[in-house]
Amino acid sequence: MGRSPWFGPKRAGWGLRPQTWQGRVLTAALAAALLVVAAVVH
């Protein structure tokens, strides 16, 4: 209903890239979570 997808195809290469602010926030949150896990495990 008029909602655009959060992620879409890249112009070159494989995978998806964020297309909306929600996709960018989700990507940043996942990256921050990975950094926290890496710091705790290390």
mmCIF file of N, CA and C in Angstrom:
data_model
loop_
_atom_site.group_PDB
_atom_site.id
_atom_site.type_symbol
_atom_site.label_atom_id
_atom_site.label_comp_id
_atom_site.label_asym_id
_atom_site.label_seq_id
_atom_site.Cartn_x
_atom_site.Cartn_y
_atom_site.Cartn_z
ATOM 1 N N MET A 1 0.819 -1.184 0.000
ATOM 2 C CA MET A 1 0.000 0.000 0.000
ATOM 3 C C MET A 1 0.868 1.255 0.000
ATOM 4 N N GLY A 2 1.691 1.384 -1.006
ATOM 5 C CA GLY A 2 2.508 2.576 -1.111
ATOM 6 C C GLY A 2 3.782 2.548 -0.293
ATOM 7 N N ARG A 3 4.042 1.440 0.418
ATOM 8 C CA ARG A 3 5.270 1.359 1.215
ATOM 9 C C ARG A 3 6.400 0.889 0.324
ATOM 10 N N SER A 4 7.523 1.607 0.378
ATOM 11 C CA SER A 4 8.669 1.181 -0.407
ATOM 12 C C SER A 4 9.494 0.194 0.404
ATOM 13 N N PRO A 5 10.167 -0.726 -0.262
ATOM 14 C CA PRO A 5 10.978 -1.705 0.455
ATOM 15 C C PRO A 5 12.162 -1.037 1.147
ATOM 16 N N TRP A 6 12.561 -1.598 2.294
ATOM 17 C CA TRP A 6 13.676 -1.036 3.057
ATOM 18 C C TRP A 6 15.003 -1.279 2.356
ATOM 19 N N PHE A 7 15.095 -2.403 1.631
ATOM 20 C CA PHE A 7 16.327 -2.766 0.939
ATOM 21 C C PHE A 7 16.016 -3.065 -0.519
ATOM 22 N N GLY A 8 16.974 -2.745 -1.388
ATOM 23 C CA GLY A 8 16.809 -3.005 -2.803
ATOM 24 C C GLY A 8 18.120 -3.457 -3.405
ATOM 25 N N PRO A 9 18.094 -3.850 -4.658
ATOM 26 C CA PRO A 9 19.307 -4.360 -5.296
ATOM 27 C C PRO A 9 20.369 -3.275 -5.459
ATOM 28 N N LYS A 10 21.622 -3.715 -5.401
ATOM 29 C CA LYS A 10 22.733 -2.805 -5.633
ATOM 30 C C LYS A 10 22.843 -2.512 -7.125
ATOM 31 N N ARG A 11 23.502 -1.424 -7.453
ATOM 32 C CA ARG A 11 23.709 -1.107 -8.871
ATOM 33 C C ARG A 11 24.745 -2.042 -9.489
ATOM 34 N N ALA A 12 25.755 -2.414 -8.699
ATOM 35 C CA ALA A 12 26.792 -3.326 -9.172
ATOM 36 C C ALA A 12 27.080 -4.345 -8.087
ATOM 37 N N GLY A 13 27.285 -5.573 -8.464
ATOM 38 C CA GLY A 13 27.599 -6.610 -7.495
ATOM 39 C C GLY A 13 26.355 -7.314 -6.977
ATOM 40 N N TRP A 14 26.584 -8.164 -5.991
ATOM 41 C CA TRP A 14 25.495 -8.945 -5.416
ATOM 42 C C TRP A 14 25.027 -8.332 -4.121
ATOM 43 N N GLY A 15 23.828 -8.669 -3.721
ATOM 44 C CA GLY A 15 23.331 -8.246 -2.429
ATOM 45 C C GLY A 15 22.330 -7.118 -2.508
ATOM 46 N N LEU A 16 22.021 -6.610 -1.324
ATOM 47 C CA LEU A 16 21.044 -5.545 -1.202
ATOM 48 C C LEU A 16 21.681 -4.352 -0.516
ATOM 49 N N ARG A 17 21.047 -3.200 -0.673
ATOM 50 C CA ARG A 17 21.513 -1.993 0.010
ATOM 51 C C ARG A 17 20.300 -1.279 0.580
ATOM 52 N N PRO A 18 20.503 -0.541 1.680
ATOM 53 C CA PRO A 18 19.379 0.189 2.254
ATOM 54 C C PRO A 18 18.859 1.254 1.292
ATOM 55 N N GLN A 19 17.545 1.392 1.220
ATOM 56 C CA GLN A 19 16.938 2.396 0.359
ATOM 57 C C GLN A 19 16.144 3.434 1.137
ATOM 58 N N THR A 20 15.779 3.128 2.369
ATOM 59 C CA THR A 20 14.999 4.064 3.180
ATOM 60 C C THR A 20 15.718 4.282 4.507
ATOM 61 N N TRP A 21 15.230 5.228 5.290
ATOM 62 C CA TRP A 21 15.855 5.485 6.582
ATOM 63 C C TRP A 21 15.721 4.283 7.503
ATOM 64 N N GLN A 22 14.645 3.513 7.352
ATOM 65 C CA GLN A 22 14.480 2.332 8.192
ATOM 66 C C GLN A 22 15.564 1.296 7.887
ATOM 67 N N GLY A 23 15.897 1.138 6.629
ATOM 68 C CA GLY A 23 16.958 0.213 6.251
ATOM 69 C C GLY A 23 18.311 0.662 6.770
ATOM 70 N N ARG A 24 18.555 1.978 6.738
ATOM 71 C CA ARG A 24 19.821 2.505 7.260
ATOM 72 C C ARG A 24 19.912 2.322 8.763
ATOM 73 N N VAL A 25 18.804 2.547 9.474
ATOM 74 C CA VAL A 25 18.795 2.364 10.927
ATOM 75 C C VAL A 25 19.012 0.892 11.272
ATOM 76 N N LEU A 26 18.359 -0.006 10.567
ATOM 77 C CA LEU A 26 18.525 -1.428 10.821
ATOM 78 C C LEU A 26 19.969 -1.861 10.564
ATOM 79 N N THR A 27 20.555 -1.388 9.482
ATOM 80 C CA THR A 27 21.948 -1.716 9.170
ATOM 81 C C THR A 27 22.889 -1.194 10.256
ATOM 82 N N ALA A 28 22.682 0.033 10.706
ATOM 83 C CA ALA A 28 23.521 0.609 11.758
ATOM 84 C C ALA A 28 23.354 -0.154 13.069
ATOM 85 N N ALA A 29 22.131 -0.550 13.402
ATOM 86 C CA ALA A 29 21.892 -1.299 14.639
ATOM 87 C C ALA A 29 22.565 -2.665 14.593
ATOM 88 N N LEU A 30 22.504 -3.334 13.471
ATOM 89 C CA LEU A 30 23.164 -4.632 13.346
ATOM 90 C C LEU A 30 24.681 -4.492 13.427
ATOM 91 N N ALA A 31 25.236 -3.458 12.811
ATOM 92 C CA ALA A 31 26.680 -3.219 12.881
ATOM 93 C C ALA A 31 27.104 -2.919 14.317
ATOM 94 N N ALA A 32 26.315 -2.118 15.032
ATOM 95 C CA ALA A 32 26.627 -1.806 16.428
ATOM 96 C C ALA A 32 26.548 -3.065 17.290
ATOM 97 N N ALA A 33 25.562 -3.910 17.050
ATOM 98 C CA ALA A 33 25.432 -5.151 17.811
ATOM 99 C C ALA A 33 26.628 -6.065 17.563
ATOM 100 N N LEU A 34 27.090 -6.137 16.326
ATOM 101 C CA LEU A 34 28.270 -6.951 16.017
ATOM 102 C C LEU A 34 29.505 -6.419 16.728
ATOM 103 N N LEU A 35 29.660 -5.105 16.787
ATOM 104 C CA LEU A 35 30.802 -4.511 17.484
ATOM 105 C C LEU A 35 30.744 -4.812 18.984
ATOM 106 N N VAL A 36 29.568 -4.739 19.567
ATOM 107 C CA VAL A 36 29.416 -5.036 20.990
ATOM 108 C C VAL A 36 29.743 -6.508 21.260
ATOM 109 N N VAL A 37 29.224 -7.395 20.451
ATOM 110 C CA VAL A 37 29.501 -8.824 20.627
ATOM 111 C C VAL A 37 30.990 -9.105 20.461
ATOM 112 N N ALA A 38 31.623 -8.489 19.476
ATOM 113 C CA ALA A 38 33.056 -8.694 19.259
ATOM 114 C C ALA A 38 33.861 -8.183 20.452
ATOM 115 N N ALA A 39 33.460 -7.058 21.027
ATOM 116 C CA ALA A 39 34.177 -6.500 22.183
ATOM 117 C C ALA A 39 33.991 -7.395 23.410
ATOM 118 N N VAL A 40 32.820 -7.964 23.596
ATOM 119 C CA VAL A 40 32.556 -8.801 24.766
ATOM 120 C C VAL A 40 33.290 -10.141 24.628
ATOM 121 N N VAL A 41 33.283 -10.709 23.442
ATOM 122 C CA VAL A 41 33.909 -12.016 23.222
ATOM 123 C C VAL A 41 35.427 -11.897 23.281
ATOM 124 N N HIS A 42 35.945 -10.813 22.790
ATOM 125 C CA HIS A 42 37.404 -10.641 22.756
ATOM 126 C C HIS A 42 37.884 -10.352 24.140
#
